[in-house]
Coordinates of C-alpha atoms in Angstrom, one line a residue:
Chain C
X17 CA 51.0 135.8 -18.7
X18 CA 47.6 134.4 -19.7
X19 CA 44.3 136.7 -19.0
X20 CA 42.5 133.9 -17.2
X21 CA 42.6 130.8 -15.0
X22 CA 40.7 128.0 -17.3
X23 CA 36.6 130.2 -17.5
X24 CA 38.3 132.8 -14.2
X25 CA 39.8 136.0 -14.4
X26 CA 40.0 138.4 -17.1
X27 CA 40.0 142.4 -16.6
X28 CA 36.6 144.0 -15.8
X29 CA 37.5 147.1 -15.1
X30 CA 36.5 150.8 -16.8
X31 CA 38.7 151.4 -20.5
X32 CA 40.5 153.9 -19.0
X33 CA 43.3 151.3 -17.0
X34 CA 43.6 149.0 -19.4
X35 CA 47.1 150.7 -21.0
X36 CA 48.1 150.7 -17.2
X37 CA 47.6 146.5 -17.1
X38 CA 49.5 146.6 -19.5
X39 CA 52.1 148.7 -18.3
X40 CA 52.3 146.9 -15.0
X41 CA 52.1 143.4 -17.1
X42 CA 54.9 144.8 -19.4
X43 CA 56.9 145.8 -16.0
X44 CA 56.7 142.8 -14.1
X45 CA 58.7 140.7 -17.3
X46 CA 61.3 142.9 -17.5
X47 CA 61.0 143.4 -13.6
X48 CA 61.2 139.3 -12.7
X49 CA 64.6 139.2 -16.0
X50 CA 66.3 141.9 -14.2
X51 CA 69.3 140.6 -11.9
X52 CA 69.6 143.3 -10.0
X53 CA 66.0 144.5 -8.7
X54 CA 66.4 140.6 -7.8
X55 CA 68.8 140.7 -5.7
X56 CA 67.7 143.5 -4.1
X57 CA 64.0 142.3 -3.3
X58 CA 65.9 139.0 -1.7
X59 CA 68.0 141.1 0.5
X60 CA 64.8 142.9 1.4
X61 CA 62.9 139.8 2.4
X62 CA 65.2 138.6 4.3
X63 CA 67.1 141.5 6.3
X64 CA 64.0 143.9 6.6
X65 CA 60.9 141.6 6.4
X66 CA 62.8 138.6 8.2
X67 CA 62.6 135.7 5.9
X68 CA 62.9 132.5 5.8
X69 CA 59.7 132.5 8.4
X70 CA 60.4 128.8 10.7
X71 CA 58.5 125.6 9.7
X72 CA 57.6 124.5 13.6
X73 CA 56.1 121.3 14.6
X74 CA 53.8 122.7 17.0
X75 CA 54.0 119.3 19.2
X76 CA 51.3 120.4 22.3
X77 CA 48.7 120.7 19.5
X78 CA 49.9 118.0 17.4
X79 CA 49.8 115.5 20.8
X80 CA 45.7 116.8 21.4
X81 CA 45.0 116.2 17.4
X82 CA 46.9 112.9 17.3
X83 CA 48.3 114.6 13.8
X84 CA 51.4 116.5 12.9
X85 CA 50.8 119.9 12.8
X86 CA 53.6 122.1 10.8
X87 CA 52.8 126.1 11.9
X88 CA 54.6 128.2 8.9
X89 CA 55.5 130.9 11.3
X90 CA 54.3 134.2 9.0
X91 CA 53.5 135.6 11.7
X92 CA 56.9 136.6 12.7
X93 CA 57.1 138.3 9.6
X94 CA 58.3 141.9 9.7
X95 CA 54.3 144.0 10.5
X96 CA 53.4 140.6 12.0
X97 CA 51.9 139.2 8.8
X98 CA 52.5 137.4 4.9
X99 CA 51.1 140.9 3.6
X100 CA 55.0 142.0 3.9
X101 CA 56.0 139.5 1.4
X102 CA 53.4 141.3 -1.3
X103 CA 54.4 144.6 -0.5
X104 CA 57.8 144.4 -0.7
X105 CA 57.9 142.8 -4.2
X106 CA 55.1 145.9 -5.8
X107 CA 57.1 148.8 -3.9
X108 CA 60.1 147.3 -6.1
X109 CA 57.9 146.8 -8.9
X110 CA 56.4 150.7 -8.5
X111 CA 60.2 151.9 -8.2
X112 CA 60.9 150.3 -11.1
X113 CA 57.5 151.6 -13.1
X114 CA 58.9 155.0 -11.7
X115 CA 56.1 155.7 -10.4
X116 CA 55.9 157.8 -7.3
X117 CA 52.6 157.4 -5.4
X118 CA 51.4 154.5 -3.7
X119 CA 47.7 153.8 -3.0
X120 CA 46.3 150.8 -1.6
X121 CA 42.3 149.1 -0.1
X122 CA 43.0 147.4 2.9
X123 CA 40.3 145.7 5.7
X124 CA 41.9 144.2 8.3
X125 CA 44.6 147.4 8.5
X126 CA 47.4 144.2 8.0
X127 CA 47.6 145.5 4.5
X128 CA 47.9 148.8 4.4
X129 CA 50.5 148.6 7.2
X130 CA 52.5 147.2 5.3
X131 CA 51.8 149.5 2.7
X132 CA 52.8 152.0 5.0
X133 CA 56.0 150.4 6.1
X134 CA 57.6 149.2 2.6
X135 CA 56.6 153.4 1.7
X136 CA 58.3 155.1 4.6
X137 CA 61.4 152.1 3.3
X138 CA 61.5 153.5 -0.1
X139 CA 60.0 157.1 0.5
X140 CA 56.6 157.3 -1.8
X141 CA 54.4 158.5 -1.0
X142 CA 51.2 156.3 0.1
X143 CA 47.4 156.7 0.6
X144 CA 45.4 153.7 1.9
X145 CA 42.1 153.3 1.7
X146 CA 39.6 152.0 4.9
X147 CA 36.1 150.8 5.3
X148 CA 34.6 154.0 8.2
X149 CA 33.9 150.8 9.7
X150 CA 36.7 149.1 9.6
X151 CA 38.8 152.0 10.7
X152 CA 36.9 151.9 14.4
X153 CA 37.6 148.4 14.7
X154 CA 41.3 148.6 14.0
X155 CA 41.8 151.7 15.5
X156 CA 46.1 150.3 16.3
X157 CA 46.4 149.5 12.6
X158 CA 45.4 153.4 11.7
X159 CA 47.3 155.2 14.1
X160 CA 50.1 151.7 12.6
X161 CA 49.8 153.8 9.2
X162 CA 50.2 157.4 10.4
X163 CA 53.2 156.9 12.3
X164 CA 54.5 155.3 9.3
X165 CA 53.9 158.4 7.5
X166 CA 50.8 157.0 5.6
X167 CA 47.8 159.0 4.8
X168 CA 44.6 157.2 5.8
X169 CA 41.3 157.8 3.6
X170 CA 38.1 156.4 5.5
X171 CA 35.5 155.4 3.2
X172 CA 32.1 156.0 4.8
X173 CA 30.0 154.8 1.7
X174 CA 28.5 151.7 0.9
X175 CA 29.4 148.3 3.2
X176 CA 32.3 150.7 5.2
X177 CA 34.3 147.5 4.6
X178 CA 37.0 146.0 2.5
X179 CA 34.5 145.9 -0.4
X180 CA 34.3 150.0 -0.2
X181 CA 37.8 150.1 0.4
X182 CA 38.7 148.8 -3.6
X183 CA 36.1 150.5 -5.6
X184 CA 38.0 153.8 -3.7
X185 CA 40.9 152.7 -4.9
X186 CA 40.0 151.6 -7.5
X187 CA 38.4 155.5 -8.5
X188 CA 41.0 156.9 -6.8
X189 CA 43.6 154.5 -9.9
X190 CA 41.2 155.4 -12.9
X191 CA 41.8 159.3 -11.6
X192 CA 45.8 159.3 -11.4
X193 CA 46.6 156.5 -13.8
X194 CA 49.1 158.1 -14.9
X195 CA 51.4 158.8 -11.5
X196 CA 50.0 156.4 -9.0
X197 CA 50.7 152.6 -8.4
X198 CA 48.2 151.0 -6.9
X199 CA 49.5 148.1 -4.5
X200 CA 46.8 146.0 -4.4
X201 CA 46.7 143.8 -1.0
X202 CA 45.1 140.2 -2.4
X203 CA 44.8 138.3 -5.3
X204 CA 42.4 139.4 -6.9
X205 CA 41.4 142.6 -8.9
X206 CA 42.1 142.3 -12.9
X207 CA 44.9 140.7 -14.7
X208 CA 48.0 140.6 -13.7
X209 CA 47.6 141.8 -10.3
X210 CA 46.2 138.1 -9.1
X211 CA 49.1 137.2 -10.3
X212 CA 51.6 139.1 -9.4
X213 CA 50.7 139.0 -6.0
X214 CA 50.7 135.0 -6.3
X215 CA 54.2 135.1 -7.3
X216 CA 55.5 137.2 -4.5
X217 CA 53.2 134.9 -2.3
X218 CA 54.7 131.5 -3.2
X219 CA 57.9 132.3 -1.2
X220 CA 56.3 130.9 1.4
X221 CA 55.5 127.6 -0.4
X222 CA 58.8 126.8 -1.8
X223 CA 60.2 127.4 1.8
X224 CA 57.7 125.1 3.5
X225 CA 57.9 122.3 0.8
X226 CA 62.2 122.6 1.4
X227 CA 61.6 122.6 5.3
X228 CA 59.1 119.7 5.2
X229 CA 61.5 117.5 3.1
X230 CA 64.2 118.3 5.1
X231 CA 62.4 117.2 8.5
X232 CA 60.3 115.1 7.0
X233 CA 62.0 113.9 4.1
X234 CA 58.3 112.9 2.6
X235 CA 55.7 115.6 1.4
X236 CA 53.0 116.8 3.5
X237 CA 49.5 115.2 3.0
X238 CA 47.9 118.6 3.9
X239 CA 48.4 122.1 3.2
X240 CA 45.8 124.5 5.4
X241 CA 45.2 128.0 4.9
X242 CA 42.5 130.7 5.0
X243 CA 40.8 132.5 2.9
X244 CA 39.4 135.8 2.3
X245 CA 41.4 137.1 -1.1
X246 CA 43.3 134.0 -0.8
X247 CA 46.3 135.8 -0.8
X248 CA 48.5 133.8 1.9
X249 CA 46.4 130.4 0.8
X250 CA 47.6 131.2 -3.0
X251 CA 51.0 131.9 -1.6
X252 CA 51.4 128.4 0.2
X253 CA 49.5 126.6 -2.3
X254 CA 51.8 127.5 -4.9
X255 CA 54.9 125.1 -3.7
X256 CA 52.9 122.4 -3.9
X257 CA 50.2 122.4 -6.3
X258 CA 52.6 120.1 -8.4
X259 CA 52.5 117.7 -6.0
X260 CA 49.1 116.1 -6.1
X261 CA 49.5 113.6 -3.4
X262 CA 49.1 116.6 -0.8
X263 CA 45.7 117.8 -0.7
X264 CA 45.7 121.5 -0.8
X265 CA 42.7 122.5 1.4
X266 CA 41.1 126.6 2.1
X267 CA 39.3 127.6 4.8
X268 CA 36.3 129.9 4.2
X269 CA 34.9 131.9 6.9
X270 CA 31.2 130.7 7.6
X271 CA 30.3 133.9 10.2
X272 CA 27.7 133.4 12.2
X273 CA 25.4 131.4 9.4
X274 CA 25.2 130.3 5.8
X275 CA 22.8 133.0 5.2
X276 CA 23.8 135.6 2.8
X277 CA 25.4 138.5 4.6
X278 CA 26.1 136.1 7.5
X279 CA 29.7 134.6 6.1
X280 CA 32.2 135.1 3.6
X281 CA 32.3 131.5 2.5
X282 CA 32.3 132.4 -1.5
X283 CA 33.4 129.6 -2.9
X284 CA 31.6 127.2 -0.8
X285 CA 28.4 129.7 -0.8
X286 CA 28.4 131.9 -4.1
X287 CA 28.1 131.9 -7.9
X288 CA 30.9 132.9 -10.7
X289 CA 30.2 136.8 -11.0
X290 CA 32.4 139.7 -11.9
X291 CA 33.5 142.3 -9.2
X292 CA 36.6 144.0 -9.3
X293 CA 38.4 143.4 -12.3
X294 CA 37.7 139.8 -12.7
X295 CA 35.2 136.6 -12.6
X296 CA 35.2 134.5 -9.9
X297 CA 33.3 133.0 -7.1
X298 CA 30.8 135.6 -5.7
X299 CA 28.8 136.5 -2.6
X300 CA 25.9 138.0 -4.6
X301 CA 21.5 138.4 -5.1
X302 CA 19.7 136.5 -8.4
X303 CA 19.9 140.1 -10.1
X304 CA 24.0 140.3 -9.6
X305 CA 24.1 142.7 -6.4
X306 CA 26.9 142.2 -4.6
X307 CA 26.2 140.5 -1.5
X308 CA 27.7 142.3 2.2
X309 CA 29.7 139.8 3.7
X310 CA 30.4 139.6 7.5
X311 CA 33.3 137.7 9.7
X312 CA 34.3 137.9 12.6
X313 CA 38.2 138.1 11.2
X314 CA 37.8 141.4 9.5
X315 CA 41.4 140.0 6.2
X316 CA 38.2 137.6 5.6
X317 CA 35.2 139.9 5.4
X318 CA 35.1 140.2 1.5
X319 CA 32.1 138.7 -0.7
X320 CA 34.7 137.6 -3.4
X321 CA 38.1 135.6 -4.2
X322 CA 40.5 135.6 -5.9
X323 CA 40.2 134.2 -9.5
X324 CA 42.4 131.4 -9.3
X325 CA 41.6 130.0 -6.5
X326 CA 38.0 129.7 -8.5
X327 CA 39.8 127.9 -11.2
X328 CA 41.9 125.3 -8.4
X329 CA 37.9 124.8 -6.8
X330 CA 36.5 124.0 -9.7
X331 CA 39.7 121.9 -11.4
X332 CA 39.1 119.9 -7.6
X333 CA 43.5 120.6 -7.2
X334 CA 42.1 122.3 -4.0
X335 CA 39.0 122.1 -1.2
X336 CA 37.4 125.0 0.5
X337 CA 36.1 124.2 3.5
X338 CA 33.9 126.5 6.4
X339 CA 35.1 127.5 9.7
X340 CA 32.7 129.4 11.6
X341 CA 33.1 132.5 14.1
X342 CA 33.3 130.7 17.3
X343 CA 34.6 127.8 15.8
X344 CA 38.1 130.4 15.3
X345 CA 37.7 132.0 18.5
X346 CA 37.7 128.6 20.3
X347 CA 40.6 128.0 18.2
X348 CA 42.2 131.3 18.6
X349 CA 42.1 130.3 22.7
X350 CA 43.6 126.5 22.1
X351 CA 46.7 128.1 20.2
X352 CA 47.2 130.5 22.8
X353 CA 46.9 128.1 25.4
X354 CA 48.8 125.1 23.9
X355 CA 51.2 126.9 22.4
X356 CA 51.8 130.5 23.4
X357 CA 51.2 131.7 20.2
X358 CA 48.0 134.2 19.7
X359 CA 47.2 133.6 16.3
X360 CA 45.8 136.5 14.0
X361 CA 41.7 135.6 13.7
X362 CA 41.5 134.9 9.7
X363 CA 45.0 132.1 10.4
X364 CA 42.2 130.8 13.5
X365 CA 40.2 129.8 10.9
X366 CA 42.4 127.3 9.2
X367 CA 43.4 125.9 12.9
X368 CA 40.1 126.0 14.0
X369 CA 39.3 123.6 11.1
X370 CA 42.0 121.3 11.3
X371 CA 40.5 120.6 15.0
X372 CA 36.8 120.2 14.2
X373 CA 38.0 117.8 11.6
X374 CA 40.9 116.1 13.7
X375 CA 39.9 112.1 12.7
X376 CA 39.9 112.7 8.8
X377 CA 44.0 113.9 10.5
X378 CA 44.6 111.7 12.6
X379 CA 48.4 110.2 12.0
X380 CA 48.3 112.9 9.2
X381 CA 51.4 115.6 8.9
X382 CA 49.8 118.9 8.0
X383 CA 51.5 122.4 7.5
X384 CA 48.7 125.2 8.7
X385 CA 50.0 128.3 7.3
X386 CA 50.1 131.2 10.4
X387 CA 49.7 134.2 8.0
X388 CA 49.6 136.6 10.9
X389 CA 49.8 137.4 14.7
X390 CA 46.6 138.2 16.7
X391 CA 47.9 141.6 18.5
X392 CA 45.5 143.1 16.1
X393 CA 42.9 141.5 16.9
X394 CA 43.1 141.7 20.9
X395 CA 39.2 144.2 21.4
X396 CA 37.7 141.4 18.9
X397 CA 38.8 138.2 21.4
X398 CA 38.4 140.3 24.8
X399 CA 35.0 141.2 23.9
X400 CA 33.9 137.8 22.7
X401 CA 34.0 139.0 19.2
X402 CA 31.0 140.7 19.8
X403 CA 33.5 144.4 18.8
X404 CA 34.0 143.2 15.2
X405 CA 30.4 145.6 13.8
Chain P
X25 CA 24.5 171.1 -34.0
X26 CA 25.1 167.9 -32.4
X27 CA 23.2 164.8 -30.8
X28 CA 22.4 165.5 -27.0
X29 CA 21.9 162.1 -24.5
X30 CA 20.7 162.3 -21.1
X31 CA 21.4 159.1 -18.2
X32 CA 18.6 159.2 -15.9
X33 CA 18.9 156.4 -13.6
X34 CA 15.9 153.9 -13.5
X35 CA 13.4 155.0 -10.5
X36 CA 15.7 157.4 -9.1
X37 CA 14.7 159.6 -7.5
X38 CA 11.5 157.6 -7.9
X39 CA 9.7 155.6 -10.4
X40 CA 6.9 158.8 -10.6
X41 CA 9.9 161.5 -11.0
X42 CA 11.6 159.6 -13.0
X43 CA 9.0 158.7 -15.9
X44 CA 8.2 162.5 -15.4
X45 CA 11.3 162.8 -16.1
X46 CA 11.8 160.9 -18.9
X47 CA 8.5 162.5 -21.2
X48 CA 10.8 165.9 -20.2
X49 CA 13.4 164.7 -22.8
X50 CA 10.8 163.3 -24.8
X51 CA 9.5 166.8 -25.7
X52 CA 12.0 168.8 -25.2
X53 CA 13.8 167.0 -28.5
X54 CA 16.8 164.9 -26.6
X55 CA 18.1 162.3 -28.8
X56 CA 18.7 159.6 -26.3
X57 CA 18.5 158.4 -23.1
X58 CA 21.1 156.5 -21.6
X59 CA 19.1 154.3 -19.0
X60 CA 20.7 153.2 -15.8
X61 CA 20.5 150.2 -13.7
X62 CA 22.0 150.3 -10.2
X63 CA 25.0 148.2 -9.3
X64 CA 26.0 148.0 -6.2
X65 CA 29.9 148.6 -6.6
X66 CA 29.7 151.2 -9.4
X67 CA 33.1 152.1 -9.8
X68 CA 33.1 154.2 -12.5
X69 CA 30.5 156.1 -11.2
X70 CA 31.6 159.5 -9.2
X71 CA 29.9 160.1 -5.9
X72 CA 26.2 161.5 -6.6
X73 CA 25.2 158.0 -9.3
X74 CA 26.7 156.1 -6.4
X75 CA 25.1 157.5 -3.5
X76 CA 22.0 157.5 -5.8
X77 CA 22.5 153.7 -6.8
X78 CA 22.8 153.3 -3.2
X79 CA 19.4 155.0 -2.3
X80 CA 17.7 153.2 -5.3
X81 CA 18.6 149.7 -4.6
X82 CA 17.0 149.9 -1.1
X83 CA 13.6 150.2 -2.2
X84 CA 14.4 148.8 -6.0
X85 CA 15.1 145.1 -7.6
X86 CA 16.2 144.3 -10.9
X87 CA 12.9 143.5 -12.3
X88 CA 11.4 146.7 -11.2
X89 CA 14.0 148.7 -13.8
X90 CA 13.0 146.5 -16.6
X91 CA 9.4 147.1 -15.5
X92 CA 10.3 150.9 -16.1
X93 CA 11.9 150.1 -18.6
X94 CA 9.1 149.5 -20.8
X95 CA 7.2 152.5 -19.7
X96 CA 10.3 154.5 -21.1
X97 CA 9.7 152.9 -24.6
X98 CA 5.7 154.2 -24.3
X99 CA 7.0 158.1 -23.8
X100 CA 10.2 158.3 -25.6
X101 CA 10.7 157.7 -29.0
X102 CA 14.3 158.3 -29.8
X103 CA 16.9 155.5 -28.8
X104 CA 17.3 153.9 -25.9
X105 CA 20.8 152.3 -24.4
X106 CA 21.0 150.4 -20.9
X107 CA 23.9 151.6 -18.9
X108 CA 24.9 149.5 -16.1
X109 CA 28.1 146.8 -15.1
X110 CA 29.1 143.6 -16.2
X111 CA 27.8 141.3 -13.7
X112 CA 24.3 142.7 -13.8
X113 CA 24.3 141.6 -17.6
X114 CA 26.6 138.4 -17.0
X115 CA 24.1 137.2 -13.8
X116 CA 21.5 136.6 -16.0
X117 CA 22.7 135.7 -19.5
X118 CA 23.1 137.7 -22.4
X119 CA 19.8 136.7 -23.7
X120 CA 17.6 136.6 -20.8
X121 CA 19.0 140.1 -19.8
X122 CA 17.8 141.2 -23.6
X123 CA 14.5 139.1 -23.4
X124 CA 13.6 141.0 -20.4
X125 CA 14.4 144.6 -21.3
X126 CA 13.0 144.2 -24.8
X127 CA 13.3 146.5 -27.7
X128 CA 16.5 148.7 -26.4
X129 CA 19.3 149.8 -29.3
X130 CA 22.4 149.4 -27.3
X131 CA 24.2 148.4 -23.9
X132 CA 26.4 150.1 -22.9
X133 CA 28.7 147.9 -19.6
X134 CA 31.1 150.9 -17.7
X135 CA 33.4 148.5 -16.6
X136 CA 33.7 146.3 -19.8
X137 CA 36.5 147.4 -21.9
X138 CA 37.3 146.4 -25.7
X139 CA 39.5 143.4 -24.6
X140 CA 36.6 141.1 -23.3
X141 CA 33.7 142.4 -25.0
X142 CA 33.9 139.0 -26.9
X143 CA 31.6 136.9 -24.8
X144 CA 29.2 139.7 -24.3
X145 CA 28.8 140.7 -28.7
X146 CA 28.4 136.9 -29.1
X147 CA 25.2 137.0 -27.6
X148 CA 24.2 140.0 -29.0
X149 CA 24.3 139.2 -32.9
X150 CA 21.7 139.2 -34.9
X151 CA 19.4 141.0 -31.8
X152 CA 20.5 144.3 -33.7
X153 CA 21.4 145.5 -29.9
X154 CA 24.9 147.1 -30.0
X155 CA 27.1 146.6 -27.5
X156 CA 28.6 150.5 -27.0
X157 CA 32.8 150.7 -26.9
X158 CA 34.3 153.2 -25.3
X159 CA 37.5 155.3 -25.6
X160 CA 39.4 157.4 -23.9
X161 CA 42.1 160.1 -23.0
X162 CA 44.7 157.2 -22.3
X163 CA 43.5 154.8 -25.6
X164 CA 46.9 154.2 -27.9
X165 CA 46.5 153.8 -31.4
X166 CA 46.3 150.1 -31.6
X167 CA 42.8 150.7 -28.9
X168 CA 41.4 153.0 -31.0
X169 CA 41.7 150.5 -34.2
X170 CA 40.5 148.4 -32.6
X171 CA 37.3 149.7 -31.4
X172 CA 36.2 151.7 -34.9
X173 CA 36.1 147.5 -36.0
X174 CA 32.8 146.6 -36.2
X175 CA 31.6 149.4 -34.4
X176 CA 28.2 149.9 -33.8
X177 CA 25.7 152.3 -32.2
X178 CA 28.4 155.1 -31.1
X179 CA 31.8 155.1 -29.4
X180 CA 31.7 156.2 -26.1
X181 CA 34.4 158.4 -25.3
X182 CA 35.2 159.2 -22.0
X183 CA 36.5 162.7 -22.0
X184 CA 38.8 162.6 -18.9
X185 CA 40.1 160.1 -16.8
X186 CA 38.2 160.1 -13.4
X187 CA 34.3 158.8 -12.4
X188 CA 31.5 160.1 -13.6
X189 CA 30.7 164.3 -12.3
X190 CA 33.4 166.4 -11.3
X191 CA 35.2 168.6 -13.9
X192 CA 35.0 168.9 -17.8
X193 CA 38.2 169.4 -19.7
X194 CA 39.6 168.1 -23.1
X195 CA 44.1 168.1 -23.4
X196 CA 45.2 168.4 -26.6
X197 CA 46.5 164.8 -26.8
X198 CA 42.8 163.6 -26.1
X199 CA 40.8 166.0 -28.7
X200 CA 43.9 164.8 -31.4
X201 CA 42.3 161.5 -30.6
X202 CA 38.8 162.1 -31.3
X203 CA 40.0 163.4 -34.2
X204 CA 41.3 160.5 -35.3
X205 CA 37.9 158.4 -34.5
X206 CA 35.8 160.8 -36.1
X207 CA 34.1 160.0 -39.3
X208 CA 35.2 156.5 -39.4
X209 CA 31.3 155.6 -39.9
X210 CA 30.0 155.5 -36.2
X211 CA 29.2 158.7 -34.2
X212 CA 31.4 159.7 -31.6
X213 CA 29.6 160.5 -28.3
X214 CA 31.5 162.2 -25.2
X215 CA 30.7 161.9 -21.8
X216 CA 31.6 162.6 -18.5
X217 CA 31.9 166.0 -16.1
X218 CA 29.8 167.8 -18.9
X219 CA 27.3 170.2 -17.7
X220 CA 26.1 173.3 -19.5
X221 CA 25.5 174.8 -22.9
X222 CA 28.9 176.1 -23.0
X223 CA 30.4 172.9 -23.1
X224 CA 28.2 171.2 -25.3
X225 CA 29.2 173.8 -27.8
X226 CA 33.0 173.0 -27.1
X227 CA 31.9 169.2 -27.8
X228 CA 30.3 169.6 -30.8
X229 CA 33.0 171.7 -32.4
X230 CA 34.9 167.7 -32.0
X231 CA 32.4 165.1 -32.3
X232 CA 28.3 164.2 -33.3
X233 CA 27.6 164.1 -30.1
X234 CA 27.6 165.0 -25.9
X235 CA 25.7 162.7 -22.5
X236 CA 24.9 164.5 -20.2
X237 CA 24.1 162.1 -16.5
X238 CA 25.6 163.6 -12.9
X239 CA 24.3 167.6 -13.9
X240 CA 21.0 166.1 -15.3
X241 CA 20.7 163.6 -12.2
X242 CA 21.4 166.5 -9.2
X243 CA 19.0 168.8 -10.9
X244 CA 16.3 165.9 -11.1
X245 CA 17.7 165.9 -7.3
X246 CA 16.2 169.6 -6.8
X247 CA 13.0 169.0 -8.7
X248 CA 11.4 167.8 -12.3
X249 CA 10.7 171.7 -12.6
X250 CA 14.5 172.2 -11.9
X251 CA 15.2 169.4 -14.8
X252 CA 12.6 171.0 -17.1
X253 CA 14.7 174.4 -17.0
X254 CA 17.9 172.5 -17.2
X255 CA 17.6 171.0 -20.5
X256 CA 16.0 174.0 -21.3
X257 CA 18.9 175.8 -20.9
X258 CA 21.5 173.6 -22.5
X259 CA 19.9 174.3 -26.0
X260 CA 19.8 178.8 -24.9
X261 CA 23.4 180.2 -25.9
X262 CA 25.8 180.8 -23.2
X263 CA 26.0 184.1 -21.4
X264 CA 28.5 186.6 -19.8
X265 CA 27.0 185.2 -16.4
X266 CA 27.4 181.3 -17.1
X267 CA 30.3 179.4 -15.5

């Protein structure tokens, strides 16, 4: 496995973690070749998580936008989001490595819930770091994690969001590296995490490509997904990255404005920097201090982004657009009314982008990765977006 | 007697008290200083230094740290290292960072492991500034060999798995690793969790020097007097009541 995607990626972590990252990389290579483990994972993805997920032609939305919109229904997976693809993969990998204890970070709580779920399934000890602001605004997910037997550790320091939670998880890992697997939730962090998570999420893209070919007998014009850390986008992009006729569009959170501190549009507004183990685009000030991010969608509220996205951007293989808080909220309501689907606010950004650019997509066929369902966001939506810190 | 290095976070708890602490280190005969440049996401630091970093960043920009560094050089005659995180150097570029820093002996980047040093070391060539390499209780023989190859300044041996501060202990395996590094042409200094004279004695049995950070800052948070008393206590032989 290569440590870098072009000039992005790497392993910028304290020296103590390097042997563990090497162990993880070697174990992953062996795990991929181990037929028994691979079959067990495929079985769990099918019977426990609910794969394959449907590729659904959203007819009402399509009529309204004068294009054909297919939704990849990752929101129908167990625990309500694409996160379970990765947590099932990594928990099997952790068992393969003989690790007994799992730690994870979570922003919106979706990755925390998906981690707590697979830990319950495989009877592993589970601790989830979560920023204090997120603990407050995602109370239901905190309850879910408790019920699943996980310990939720609120992180009061720093911004109290995903960034602080990752800092704290990294500190835990440095201390407990012998016994513990850090089950990271997105395509971020030091190598080999971005590659491993992308691999586990690529099931979405492979399925979507085959499903689309079957119904349309051609490839889509565009594939659209929201990008925070970027795991659901990378998962669906992986299915189409070699199909150069398919445009890949990542949608970042424009928040309330494009002033630093008011958005999470890292690839659009950031510059290369080093955070959480990798060189990638980063929201930072002129000194290199990492800026606070903002989004109405807690899962997008992150000042960094996976290094492979930075690579795809610089290579012009993917394009990264922006959807503001208000546009995402409007898209949430539109999908609810038109299609009977309550999308996660994160996924609403992908839909919001399509709506705002409908002229560009007239008569085209697009796939949107509907990465999660919106039940977790009821409070934020009900308060018109004011309840998100 | 081994060497003693003190870590002080630049401009903490205030610029004045920080500089007084530097002066005290000079008076006491501290061998080298690590001047910390606060970073927004200090993942290698424990609670105290993280909290202190956030405090400093509320009031100061990196330009202020460079300015203070100039004063540190006037006050302190021993070696001076900057300790921070990779992004602050990456953002400015190594050359610009060094120009703004002026004369220093080395750079210590807490999130820069051996295998990522190349791009930073290239920028340091011919400057006389060393990029300090870390070894840890987790290091394998091949890591030790690669750290020693071309090492300058000193080898920073992290005493434990974990962040700065907390307890101090060295297991047998770690002691064996430290012994492997010793006497290979570059000094080995041990850091993380060292608090008192007793710890220093233990470190000097094994290595060429010790680095104290968190405990020094904890004393300085009390007052400059308590910091001075603390430095004094590091000289005194241990008594039965210590620890």
